[in-house]
XYZ file of C-alpha atoms in Angstrom:
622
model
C 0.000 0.000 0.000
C 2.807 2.066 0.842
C 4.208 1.965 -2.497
C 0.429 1.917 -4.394
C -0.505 5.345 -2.661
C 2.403 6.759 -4.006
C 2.815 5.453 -7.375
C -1.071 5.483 -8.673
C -1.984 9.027 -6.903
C -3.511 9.775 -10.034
C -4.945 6.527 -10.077
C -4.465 3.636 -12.535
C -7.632 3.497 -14.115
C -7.348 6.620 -15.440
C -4.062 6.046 -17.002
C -5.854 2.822 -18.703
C -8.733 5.230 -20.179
C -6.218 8.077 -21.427
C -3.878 5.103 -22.582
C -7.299 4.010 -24.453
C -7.762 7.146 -26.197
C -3.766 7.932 -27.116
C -4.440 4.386 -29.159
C -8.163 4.826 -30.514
C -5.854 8.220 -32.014
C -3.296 6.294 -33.314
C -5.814 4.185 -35.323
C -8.808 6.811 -36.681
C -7.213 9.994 -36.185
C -7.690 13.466 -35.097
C -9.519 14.402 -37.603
C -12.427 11.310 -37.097
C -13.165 12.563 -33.794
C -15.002 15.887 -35.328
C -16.464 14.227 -38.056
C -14.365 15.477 -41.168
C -14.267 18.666 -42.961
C -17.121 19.264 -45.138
C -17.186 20.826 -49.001
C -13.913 18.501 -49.530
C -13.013 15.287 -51.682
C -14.086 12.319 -50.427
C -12.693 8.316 -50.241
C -16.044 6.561 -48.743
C -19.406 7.430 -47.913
C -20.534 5.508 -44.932
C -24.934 5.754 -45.049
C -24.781 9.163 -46.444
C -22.005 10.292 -44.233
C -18.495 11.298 -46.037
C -14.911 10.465 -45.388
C -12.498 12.845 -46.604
C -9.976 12.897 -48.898
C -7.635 14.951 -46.381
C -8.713 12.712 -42.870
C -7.648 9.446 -45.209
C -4.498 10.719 -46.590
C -4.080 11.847 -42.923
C -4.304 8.581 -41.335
C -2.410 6.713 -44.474
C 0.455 9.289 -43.695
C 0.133 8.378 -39.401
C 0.249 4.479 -39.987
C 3.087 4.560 -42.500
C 5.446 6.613 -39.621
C 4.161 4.017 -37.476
C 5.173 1.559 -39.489
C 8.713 2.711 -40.273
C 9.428 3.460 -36.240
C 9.493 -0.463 -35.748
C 11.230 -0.972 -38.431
C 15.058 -1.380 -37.408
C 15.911 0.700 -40.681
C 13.478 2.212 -41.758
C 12.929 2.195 -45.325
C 10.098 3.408 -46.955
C 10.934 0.680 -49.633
C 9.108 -1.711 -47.743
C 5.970 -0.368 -46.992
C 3.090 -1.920 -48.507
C 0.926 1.341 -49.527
C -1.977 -0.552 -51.117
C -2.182 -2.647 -47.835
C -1.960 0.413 -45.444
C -4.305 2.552 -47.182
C -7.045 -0.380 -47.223
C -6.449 -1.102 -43.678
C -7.129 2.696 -42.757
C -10.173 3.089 -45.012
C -11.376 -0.018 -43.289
C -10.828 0.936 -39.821
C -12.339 4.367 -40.754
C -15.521 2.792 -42.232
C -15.792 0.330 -38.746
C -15.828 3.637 -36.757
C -18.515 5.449 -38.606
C -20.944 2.774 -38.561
C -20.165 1.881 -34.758
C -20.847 5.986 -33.944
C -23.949 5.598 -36.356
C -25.619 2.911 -34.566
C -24.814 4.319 -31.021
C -26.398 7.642 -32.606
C -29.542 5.915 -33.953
C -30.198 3.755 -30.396
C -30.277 7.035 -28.723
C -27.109 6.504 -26.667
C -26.016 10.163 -26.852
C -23.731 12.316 -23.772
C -25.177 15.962 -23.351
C -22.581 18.770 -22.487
C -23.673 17.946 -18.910
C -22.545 14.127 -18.816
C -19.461 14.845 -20.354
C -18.660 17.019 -17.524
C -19.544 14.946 -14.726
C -17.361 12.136 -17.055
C -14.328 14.456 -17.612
C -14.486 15.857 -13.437
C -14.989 11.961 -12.267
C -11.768 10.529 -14.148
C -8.730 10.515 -11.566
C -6.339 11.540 -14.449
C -7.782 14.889 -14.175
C -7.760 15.254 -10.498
C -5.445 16.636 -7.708
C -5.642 15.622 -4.299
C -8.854 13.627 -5.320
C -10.470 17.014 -6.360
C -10.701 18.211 -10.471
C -8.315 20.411 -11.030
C -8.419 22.213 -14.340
C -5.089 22.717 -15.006
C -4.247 18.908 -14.836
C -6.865 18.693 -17.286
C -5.831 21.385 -19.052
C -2.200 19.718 -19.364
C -3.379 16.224 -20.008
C -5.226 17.166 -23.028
C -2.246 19.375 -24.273
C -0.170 16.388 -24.190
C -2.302 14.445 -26.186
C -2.249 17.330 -28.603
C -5.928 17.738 -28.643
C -7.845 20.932 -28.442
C -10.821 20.981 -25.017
C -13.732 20.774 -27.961
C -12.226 18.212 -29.817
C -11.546 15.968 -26.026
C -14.970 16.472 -25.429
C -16.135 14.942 -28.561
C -14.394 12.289 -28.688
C -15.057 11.478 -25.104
C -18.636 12.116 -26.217
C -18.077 9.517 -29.058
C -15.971 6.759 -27.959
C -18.376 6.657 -24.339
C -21.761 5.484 -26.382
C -19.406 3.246 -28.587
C -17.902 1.498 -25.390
C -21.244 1.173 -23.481
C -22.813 -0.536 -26.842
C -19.472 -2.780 -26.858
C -19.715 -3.731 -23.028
C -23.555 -4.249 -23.324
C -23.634 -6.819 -25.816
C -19.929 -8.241 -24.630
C -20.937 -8.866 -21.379
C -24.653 -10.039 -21.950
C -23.096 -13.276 -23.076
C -24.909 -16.353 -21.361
C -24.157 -19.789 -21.670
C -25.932 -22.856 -20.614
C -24.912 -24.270 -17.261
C -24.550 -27.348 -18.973
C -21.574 -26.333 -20.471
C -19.983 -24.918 -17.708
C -21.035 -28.056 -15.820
C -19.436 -30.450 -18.897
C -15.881 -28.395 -19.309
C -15.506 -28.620 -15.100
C -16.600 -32.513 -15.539
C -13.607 -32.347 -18.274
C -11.238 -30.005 -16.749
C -11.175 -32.283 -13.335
C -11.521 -35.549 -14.878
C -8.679 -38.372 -13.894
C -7.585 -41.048 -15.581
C -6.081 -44.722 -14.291
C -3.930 -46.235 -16.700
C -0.646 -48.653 -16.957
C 2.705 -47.641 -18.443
C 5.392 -49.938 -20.091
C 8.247 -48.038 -21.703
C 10.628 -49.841 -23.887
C 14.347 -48.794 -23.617
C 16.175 -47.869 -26.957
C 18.128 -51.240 -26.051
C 15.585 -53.315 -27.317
C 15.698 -51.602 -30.885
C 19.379 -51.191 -31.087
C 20.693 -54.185 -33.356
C 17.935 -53.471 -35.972
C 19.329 -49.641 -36.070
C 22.557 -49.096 -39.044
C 23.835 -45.740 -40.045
C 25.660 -46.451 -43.321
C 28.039 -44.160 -45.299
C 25.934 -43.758 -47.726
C 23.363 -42.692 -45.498
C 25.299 -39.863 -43.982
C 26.392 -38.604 -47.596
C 22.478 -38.784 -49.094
C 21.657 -36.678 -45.754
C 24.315 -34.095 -46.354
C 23.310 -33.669 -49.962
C 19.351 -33.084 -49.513
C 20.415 -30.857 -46.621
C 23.024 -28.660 -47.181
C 21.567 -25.173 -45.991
C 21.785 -26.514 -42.568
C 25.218 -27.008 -42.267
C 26.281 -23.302 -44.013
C 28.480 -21.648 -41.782
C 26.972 -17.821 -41.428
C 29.352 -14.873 -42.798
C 31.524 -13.276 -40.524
C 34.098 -10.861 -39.414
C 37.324 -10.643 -37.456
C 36.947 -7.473 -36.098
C 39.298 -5.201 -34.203
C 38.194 -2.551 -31.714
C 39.156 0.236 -29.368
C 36.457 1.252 -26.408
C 36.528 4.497 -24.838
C 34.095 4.813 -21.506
C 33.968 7.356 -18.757
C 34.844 5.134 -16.094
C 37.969 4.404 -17.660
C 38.903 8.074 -17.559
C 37.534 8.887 -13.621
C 40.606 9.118 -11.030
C 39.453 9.035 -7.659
C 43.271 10.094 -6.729
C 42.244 13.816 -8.308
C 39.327 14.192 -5.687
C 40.400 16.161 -2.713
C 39.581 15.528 0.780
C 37.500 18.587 0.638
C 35.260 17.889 -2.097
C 34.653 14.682 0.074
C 34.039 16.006 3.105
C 31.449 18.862 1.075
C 29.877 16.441 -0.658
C 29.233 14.291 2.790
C 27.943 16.977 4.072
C 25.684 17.506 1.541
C 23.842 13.879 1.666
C 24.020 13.549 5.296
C 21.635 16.808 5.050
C 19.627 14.738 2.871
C 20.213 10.955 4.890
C 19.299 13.074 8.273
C 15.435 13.517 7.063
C 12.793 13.075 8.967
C 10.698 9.980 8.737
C 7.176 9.701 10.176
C 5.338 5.842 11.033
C 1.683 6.525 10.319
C -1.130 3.985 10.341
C -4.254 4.929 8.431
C -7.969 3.414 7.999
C -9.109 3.919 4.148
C -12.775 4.463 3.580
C -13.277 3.118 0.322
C -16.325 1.280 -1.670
C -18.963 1.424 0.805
C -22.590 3.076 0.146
C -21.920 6.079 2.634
C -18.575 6.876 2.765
C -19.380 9.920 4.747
C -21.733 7.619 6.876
C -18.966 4.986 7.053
C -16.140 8.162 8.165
C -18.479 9.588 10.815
C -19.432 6.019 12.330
C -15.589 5.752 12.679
C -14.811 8.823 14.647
C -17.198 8.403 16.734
C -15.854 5.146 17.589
C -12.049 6.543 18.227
C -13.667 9.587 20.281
C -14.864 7.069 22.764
C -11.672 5.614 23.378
C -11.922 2.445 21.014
C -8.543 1.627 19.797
C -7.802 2.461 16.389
C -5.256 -0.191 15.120
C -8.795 -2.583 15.942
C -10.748 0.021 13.954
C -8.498 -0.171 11.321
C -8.698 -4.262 10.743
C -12.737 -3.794 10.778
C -13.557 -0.249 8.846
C -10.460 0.004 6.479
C -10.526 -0.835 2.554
C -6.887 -1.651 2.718
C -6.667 -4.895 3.359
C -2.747 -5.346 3.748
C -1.758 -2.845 6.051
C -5.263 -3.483 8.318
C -4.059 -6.667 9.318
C -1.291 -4.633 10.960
C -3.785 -2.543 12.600
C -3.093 0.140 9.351
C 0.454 0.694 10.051
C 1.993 2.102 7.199
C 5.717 1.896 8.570
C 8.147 4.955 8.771
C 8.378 7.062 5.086
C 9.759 10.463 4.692
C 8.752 13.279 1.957
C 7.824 12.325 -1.470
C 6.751 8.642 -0.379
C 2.854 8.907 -0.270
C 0.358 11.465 -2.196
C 0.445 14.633 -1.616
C -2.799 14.928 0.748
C -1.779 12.397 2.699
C 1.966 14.213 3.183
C 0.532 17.020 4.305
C -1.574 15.827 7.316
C 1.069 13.232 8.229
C 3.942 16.205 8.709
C 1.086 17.591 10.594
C 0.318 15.345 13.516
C 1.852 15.404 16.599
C 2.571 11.390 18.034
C -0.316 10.047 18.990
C -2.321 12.444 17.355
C -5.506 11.735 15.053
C -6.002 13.460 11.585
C -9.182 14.931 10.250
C -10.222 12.826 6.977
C -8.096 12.937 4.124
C -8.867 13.275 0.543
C -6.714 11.175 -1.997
C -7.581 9.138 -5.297
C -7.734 6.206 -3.130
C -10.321 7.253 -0.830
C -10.782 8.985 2.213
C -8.034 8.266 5.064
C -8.073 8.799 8.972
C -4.567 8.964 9.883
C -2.946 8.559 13.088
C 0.971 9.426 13.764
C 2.416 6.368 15.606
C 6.340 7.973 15.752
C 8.699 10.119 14.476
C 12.529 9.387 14.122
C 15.291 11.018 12.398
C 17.451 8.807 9.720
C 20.985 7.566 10.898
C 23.404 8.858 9.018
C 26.458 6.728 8.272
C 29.761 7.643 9.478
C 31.976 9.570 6.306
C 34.719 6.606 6.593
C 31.895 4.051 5.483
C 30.431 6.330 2.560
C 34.014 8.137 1.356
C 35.107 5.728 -1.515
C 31.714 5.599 -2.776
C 31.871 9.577 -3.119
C 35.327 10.000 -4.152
C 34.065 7.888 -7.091
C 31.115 9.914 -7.989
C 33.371 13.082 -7.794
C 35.293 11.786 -9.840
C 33.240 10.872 -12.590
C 31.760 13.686 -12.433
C 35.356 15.578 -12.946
C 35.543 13.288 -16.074
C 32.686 13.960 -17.737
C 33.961 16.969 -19.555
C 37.256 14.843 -20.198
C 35.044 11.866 -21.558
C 33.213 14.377 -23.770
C 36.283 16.086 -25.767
C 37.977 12.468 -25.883
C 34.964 11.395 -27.641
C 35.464 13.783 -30.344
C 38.989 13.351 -30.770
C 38.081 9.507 -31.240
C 35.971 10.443 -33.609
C 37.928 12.891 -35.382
C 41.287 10.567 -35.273
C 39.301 7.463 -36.242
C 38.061 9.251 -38.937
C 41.281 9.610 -41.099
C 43.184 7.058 -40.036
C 44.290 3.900 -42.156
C 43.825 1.637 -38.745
C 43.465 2.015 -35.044
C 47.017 2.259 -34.360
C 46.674 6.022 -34.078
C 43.554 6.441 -32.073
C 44.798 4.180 -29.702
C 48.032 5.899 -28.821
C 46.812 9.294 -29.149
C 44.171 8.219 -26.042
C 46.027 5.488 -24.522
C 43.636 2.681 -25.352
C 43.625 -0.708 -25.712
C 43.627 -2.115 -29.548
C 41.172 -5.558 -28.886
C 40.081 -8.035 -31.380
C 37.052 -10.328 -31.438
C 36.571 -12.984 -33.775
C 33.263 -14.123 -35.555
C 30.778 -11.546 -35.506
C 28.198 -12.096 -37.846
C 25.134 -9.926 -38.844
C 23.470 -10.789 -36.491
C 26.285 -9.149 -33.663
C 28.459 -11.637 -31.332
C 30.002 -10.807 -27.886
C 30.566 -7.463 -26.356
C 30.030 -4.974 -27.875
C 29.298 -6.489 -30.720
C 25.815 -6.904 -28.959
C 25.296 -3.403 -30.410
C 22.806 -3.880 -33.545
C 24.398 -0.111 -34.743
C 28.121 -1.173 -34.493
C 27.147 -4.293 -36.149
C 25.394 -2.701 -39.141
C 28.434 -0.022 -39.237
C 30.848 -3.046 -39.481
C 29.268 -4.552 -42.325
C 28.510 -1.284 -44.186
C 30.708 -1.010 -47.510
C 33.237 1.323 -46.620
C 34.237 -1.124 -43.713
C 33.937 -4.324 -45.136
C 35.003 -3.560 -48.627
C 37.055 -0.131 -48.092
C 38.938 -0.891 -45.303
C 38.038 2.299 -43.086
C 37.333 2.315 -39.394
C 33.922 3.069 -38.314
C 31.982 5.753 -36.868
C 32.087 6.085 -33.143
C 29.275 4.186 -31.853
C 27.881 4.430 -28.276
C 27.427 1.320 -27.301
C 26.017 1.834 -23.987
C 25.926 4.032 -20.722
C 29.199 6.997 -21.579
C 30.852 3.748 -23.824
C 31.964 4.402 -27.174
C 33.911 2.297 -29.780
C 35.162 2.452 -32.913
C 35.888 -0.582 -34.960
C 37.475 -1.971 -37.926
C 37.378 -5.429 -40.148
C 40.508 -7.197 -39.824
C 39.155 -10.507 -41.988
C 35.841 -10.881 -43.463
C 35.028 -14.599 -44.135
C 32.019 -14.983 -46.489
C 29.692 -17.645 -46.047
C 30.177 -21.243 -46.870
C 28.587 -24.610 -46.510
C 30.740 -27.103 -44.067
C 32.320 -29.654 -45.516
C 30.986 -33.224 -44.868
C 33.910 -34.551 -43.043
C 33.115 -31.737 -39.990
C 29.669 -32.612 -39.448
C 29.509 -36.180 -40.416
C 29.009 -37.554 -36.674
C 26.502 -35.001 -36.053
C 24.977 -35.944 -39.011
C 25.207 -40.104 -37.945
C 24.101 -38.870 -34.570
C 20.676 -37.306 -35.906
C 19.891 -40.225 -38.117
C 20.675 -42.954 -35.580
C 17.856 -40.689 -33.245
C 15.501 -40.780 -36.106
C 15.822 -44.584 -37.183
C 15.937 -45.489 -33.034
C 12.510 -43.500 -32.879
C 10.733 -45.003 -36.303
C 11.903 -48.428 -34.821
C 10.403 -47.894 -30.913
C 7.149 -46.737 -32.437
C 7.142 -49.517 -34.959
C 7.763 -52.258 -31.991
C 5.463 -50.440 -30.006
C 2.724 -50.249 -32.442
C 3.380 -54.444 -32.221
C 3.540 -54.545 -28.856
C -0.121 -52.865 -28.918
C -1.344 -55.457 -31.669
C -0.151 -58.089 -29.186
C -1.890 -57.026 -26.359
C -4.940 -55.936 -28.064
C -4.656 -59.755 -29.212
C -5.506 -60.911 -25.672
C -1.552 -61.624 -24.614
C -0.481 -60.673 -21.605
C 2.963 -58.165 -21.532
C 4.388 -61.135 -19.727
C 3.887 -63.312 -22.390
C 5.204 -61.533 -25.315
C 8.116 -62.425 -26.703
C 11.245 -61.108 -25.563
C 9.152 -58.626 -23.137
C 10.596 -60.368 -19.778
C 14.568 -60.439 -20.932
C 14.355 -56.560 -21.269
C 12.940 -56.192 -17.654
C 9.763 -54.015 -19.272
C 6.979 -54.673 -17.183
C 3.550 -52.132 -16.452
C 3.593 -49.430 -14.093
C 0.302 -48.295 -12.953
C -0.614 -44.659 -12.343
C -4.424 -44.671 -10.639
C -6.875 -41.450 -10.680
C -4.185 -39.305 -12.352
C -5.558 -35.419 -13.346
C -4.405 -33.196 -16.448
C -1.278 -31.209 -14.431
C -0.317 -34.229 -12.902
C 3.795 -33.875 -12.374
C 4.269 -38.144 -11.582
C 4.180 -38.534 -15.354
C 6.062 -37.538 -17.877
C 3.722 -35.211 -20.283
C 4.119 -36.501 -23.471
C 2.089 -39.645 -21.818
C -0.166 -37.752 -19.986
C -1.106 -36.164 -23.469
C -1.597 -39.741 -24.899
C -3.550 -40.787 -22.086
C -6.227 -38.320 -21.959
C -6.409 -38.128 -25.758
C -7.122 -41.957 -26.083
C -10.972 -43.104 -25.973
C -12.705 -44.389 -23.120
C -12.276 -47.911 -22.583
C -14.937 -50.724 -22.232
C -15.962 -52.529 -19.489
C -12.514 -55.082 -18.531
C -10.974 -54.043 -21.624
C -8.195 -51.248 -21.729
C -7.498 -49.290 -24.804
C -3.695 -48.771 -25.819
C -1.957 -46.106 -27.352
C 1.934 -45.098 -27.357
C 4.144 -42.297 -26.747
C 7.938 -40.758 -27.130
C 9.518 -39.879 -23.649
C 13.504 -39.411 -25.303
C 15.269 -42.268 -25.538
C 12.471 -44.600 -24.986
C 8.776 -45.229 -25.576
C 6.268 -45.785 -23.348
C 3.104 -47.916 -24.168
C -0.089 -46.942 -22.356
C -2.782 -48.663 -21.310
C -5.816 -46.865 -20.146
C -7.965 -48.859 -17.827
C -10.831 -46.138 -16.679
C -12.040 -42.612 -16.670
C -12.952 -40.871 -13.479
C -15.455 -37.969 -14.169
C -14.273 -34.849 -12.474
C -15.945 -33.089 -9.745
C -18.398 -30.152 -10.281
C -19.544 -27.761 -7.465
C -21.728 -25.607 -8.792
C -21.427 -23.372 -5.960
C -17.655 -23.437 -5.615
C -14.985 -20.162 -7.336
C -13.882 -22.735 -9.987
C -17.264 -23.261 -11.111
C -18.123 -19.537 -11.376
C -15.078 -18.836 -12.998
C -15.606 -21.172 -15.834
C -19.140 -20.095 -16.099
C -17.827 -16.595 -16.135
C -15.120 -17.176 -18.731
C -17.542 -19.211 -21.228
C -20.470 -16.060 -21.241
C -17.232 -13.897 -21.669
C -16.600 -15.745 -24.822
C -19.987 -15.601 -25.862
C -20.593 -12.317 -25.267
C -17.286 -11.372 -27.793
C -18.809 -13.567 -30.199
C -22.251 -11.823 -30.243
C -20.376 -8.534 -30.473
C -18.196 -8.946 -33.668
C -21.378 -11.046 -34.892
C -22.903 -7.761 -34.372
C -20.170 -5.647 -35.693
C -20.657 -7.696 -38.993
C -24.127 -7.555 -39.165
C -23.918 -4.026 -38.787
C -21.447 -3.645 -41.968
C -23.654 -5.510 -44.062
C -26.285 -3.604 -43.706
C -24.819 0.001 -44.387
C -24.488 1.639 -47.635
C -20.992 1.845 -48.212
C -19.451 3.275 -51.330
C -15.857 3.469 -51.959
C -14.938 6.474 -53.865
């Protein structure tokens, strides 16, 4: 809770609705929310109602930047403009007849509901009161006008309630609830037999020939990728910090400084949230009362308050200093005096009655325990400037020299190599998609010249250089030939367990006991039963658990058989009974199901809906 009040003061659903709205922008546009610009060319008439030329082109020109920001280069090359523009015009067509209907069921918002929907939404609030300029600010950043907010509030409101309406009217029969519980906790007894790759091994040959056929039909997957040799020379900040150039006074300043800042006060408050009840003004009076006549309020706190975590501690918050919990609740903390009782609270979470339990001053540690850790700071701090113009110079050197020789003198670095980097990077810091793509530019990999300095992380740069380039070529047969045997002898042990087991099965669907078949007893393979088993069970390996419940449902005294690959073996299953699961109707994992199924439903009647509605407007594409 302590962390919650701080870090949703605004609250989090809210930042779900404005996150909402920043994407229904994304997809139709500014310019859908007002309805177009009449007297202008138009792409699509939607039952009478126009879509402009300009709100397409628009949105065309909004998805296509989207587009190219995920693209890792971007290159407007690749877009596919025919797709794009019919995935707007569609989208913007969906809209339209979604606002239509909402429009011709009556489900309008009058000035007056769209204020009482833009005051109620935390986003807008301060202190759990509306506060214009947040509003004002919000909208701003989502580079909206206040009119143009309000109407697509306005629009997007009726849209959702006709969405959640028919979405969550979904209803299913409690039969079916009833029958996927019956499935979902249904067990299964059945006998396992696994036969060892031992008992298939004499019948399994790798020849030669074999191995050559393989490496012929196959010989993409033994291509070795194209790589580089590169060479390197890394220039970070850290490398250029001396703690030896900090002086004792800086220190000592510096200490004093935090221990300012380590000395703050902290104050242990407990609270009792009034949230989510009928009255809450009923509920915060009832509770006052209660502490004026003496009742004890860390008892109060595990009856009357909404926050459920700290009210098993009687609502004790622990200690927090400034900047820890929302604003309101700062305020009348820093206000108490131990022992002391605060009037009720406003914040997004409620209303709190707060009570100061103690007050304590940090403990600062001693400057011996906290001076190497500032000398270092200092210190990189002093370097920053020096990291900055070494930087350039790197950049300036690396850029005219024939190798690194003379960057790496004139800075006193390192010259490192690293050996196989292919396009799709390798080690540090060739983990760097940029350096990567600079190494295997032309003028590096064909011209010889160094690269560009590339920061490769936190104040890290390097520049590189190719030192051998090794294109790509397929591996001759004579390096991967025993991985090669190795993969075929797994495939031919494999076809040959599921061939014996498929026997084995014939056998024993013969009327034969396992004890009687041939060869069964020398190899030790005898049944292991697993009785009343469920779906997750962990007893069984899960390739035969997947068998098992997948077979049919045996007969009266007669098993059914299937078979399964565990590895290096096979296991032969044989399913005795099924054990119908439980169902309590009244139980959480009934309602749940029941819950899940209507949710299903209702998504189904709603894009049946959303398709009934698009074949019945008058469309025309312009």
């Amino acid at each position: 809770m302590l962390q919650d009040i701080r870090e949703n003061a605004q609250g989090t659903i809210a930042k779900i609705i404005i996150t909402l709205l920043i994407v229904s922008l994304s997809i139709w546009g500014m310019d859908a929310i007002i309805g177009g610009f009449s007297g202008e060319p138009e792409v699509a008439t939607v039952n009478g109602e126009p879509i402009t030329e300009r709100e397409f082109n628009r949105l065309v020109q909004i998805e296509s930047q989207r587009q190219l920001s995920q693209m890792e280069e971007p290159d407007p090359s690749l877009l596919d403009e025919d797709s794009i523009r019919r995935q707007v015009l569609d989208n913007l067509i969906q809209d339209r007849i979604l606002t239509q209907d909402a429009a011709n069921q009556g489900m309008t918002l009058t000035d007056a509901d769209v204020d009482a929907l833009i005051t109620q939404m935390p986003e807008f609030q301060v202190d759990g009161t509306f506060n214009r300029d947040q509003f004002m600010m919000v909208v701003r950043n989502l580079g909206m006008g206040v009119a143009e907010f309000r109407e697509f509030l306005r629009k997007q409101y009726v849209v959702g309630q006709i969405r959640s309406g028919l979405a969550g009217s979904g209803f299913v029969a409690q039969a079916a609830a009833q029958q996927l519980m019956s499935l979902q906790n249904q067990t299964r007894s059945f006998r396992v037999a696994s036969i060892p790759a031992t008992a298939v091994a004499d019948t399994v040959a790798v020849t030669d020939e074999d191995v050559q056929a393989y490496y012929d039909a196959n010989g993409d997957e033994f291509m070795q990728p194209e790589s580089i040799d590169a060479q390197y020379v890394a220039l970070s900040l850290e490398s250029l910090a001396d703690p030896d150039s900090v002086s004792e006074e800086e220190v000592a300043a510096l200490y004093e400084k935090r221990a300012e800042e380590l000395a703050a006060e902290e104050r242990r408050t407990a609270h009792i949230l009034i949230s989510g009840v009928d009255d809450v003004d009923a509920t915060v009076a009832e509770v006052q009362e209660k502490l004026a006549a003496g009742e004890d309020f860390a008892a109060l706190a595990e009856t009357y308050s909404a926050d459920v975590a700290s009210a098993k501690n009687g609502g004790d918050l622990g200690f927090a200093g400034r900047g820890v919990f929302a604003d309101a609740y700062e305020a009348a903390m820093f206000e108490l005096a131990p022992g002391e009782v605060s009037e009720p609270v406003q914040t997004s979470f409620g209303t709190h009655i707060i009570k100061l339990l103690d007050v304590r001053d940090s403990e600062v540690p001693a400057l011996a325990e906290l001076e190497a850790d500032l000398r270092r700071e200092l210190a990189v701090r002093k370097a920053d400037e020096a990291y900055a113009e070494a930087r350039s110079e790197l950049a300036d050197i690396a850029y005219s020299a024939n190798d690194l020789n003379e960057p790496a003198e004139a800075l006193g670095l390192e010259i490192r190599e690293r050996e196989g980097v292919t396009r799709d990077g390798g080690m540090a810091p060739f983990d760097h998609a940029g350096l990567v793509r600079q190494l295997y530019f032309e003028d590096a990999l064909e011209d010889g010249y160094n690269t560009e300095v590339i920061d490769v992380g936190d104040n890290v740069s390097v520049v590189a250089r190719v030192k051998a380039h090794h294109p790509a070529r397929q591996l001759p047969l004579e390096e991967v030939a025993a991985q090669i045997r190795t993969r075929l002898e797994a495939e031919k042990t494999r076809e040959a367990l599921a061939e014996r087991a498929t026997q084995l099965i014939e056998e024993l669907e013969s009327g034969q006991s396992l004890a009687d078949i041939e060869g069964i007893t020398e190899l030790g393979i005898e049944w292991q039963s697993f009785d009343e088993q469920p779906r997750n069970t962990q007893s069984v390996h899960p390739a035969v658990v997947g068998e098992a419940f997948s077979l049919g449902r045996p007969a009266a005294e007669e098993a059914v058989y299937g078979f399964a690959s565990t590895g290096g073996a096979v296991a032969v299953i044989a399913l005795d009974s099924v054990h119908e699961g439980e169902v309590d109707q009244k139980g959480p994992q009934f309602q749940q199901i029941d819950d899940f199924l209507a949710t299903l439903q209702g998504q189904r009647e709603y894009t049946a809906y959303q398709q009934y509605l698009r074949e019945q407007a008058e469309v025309d594409r312009l």
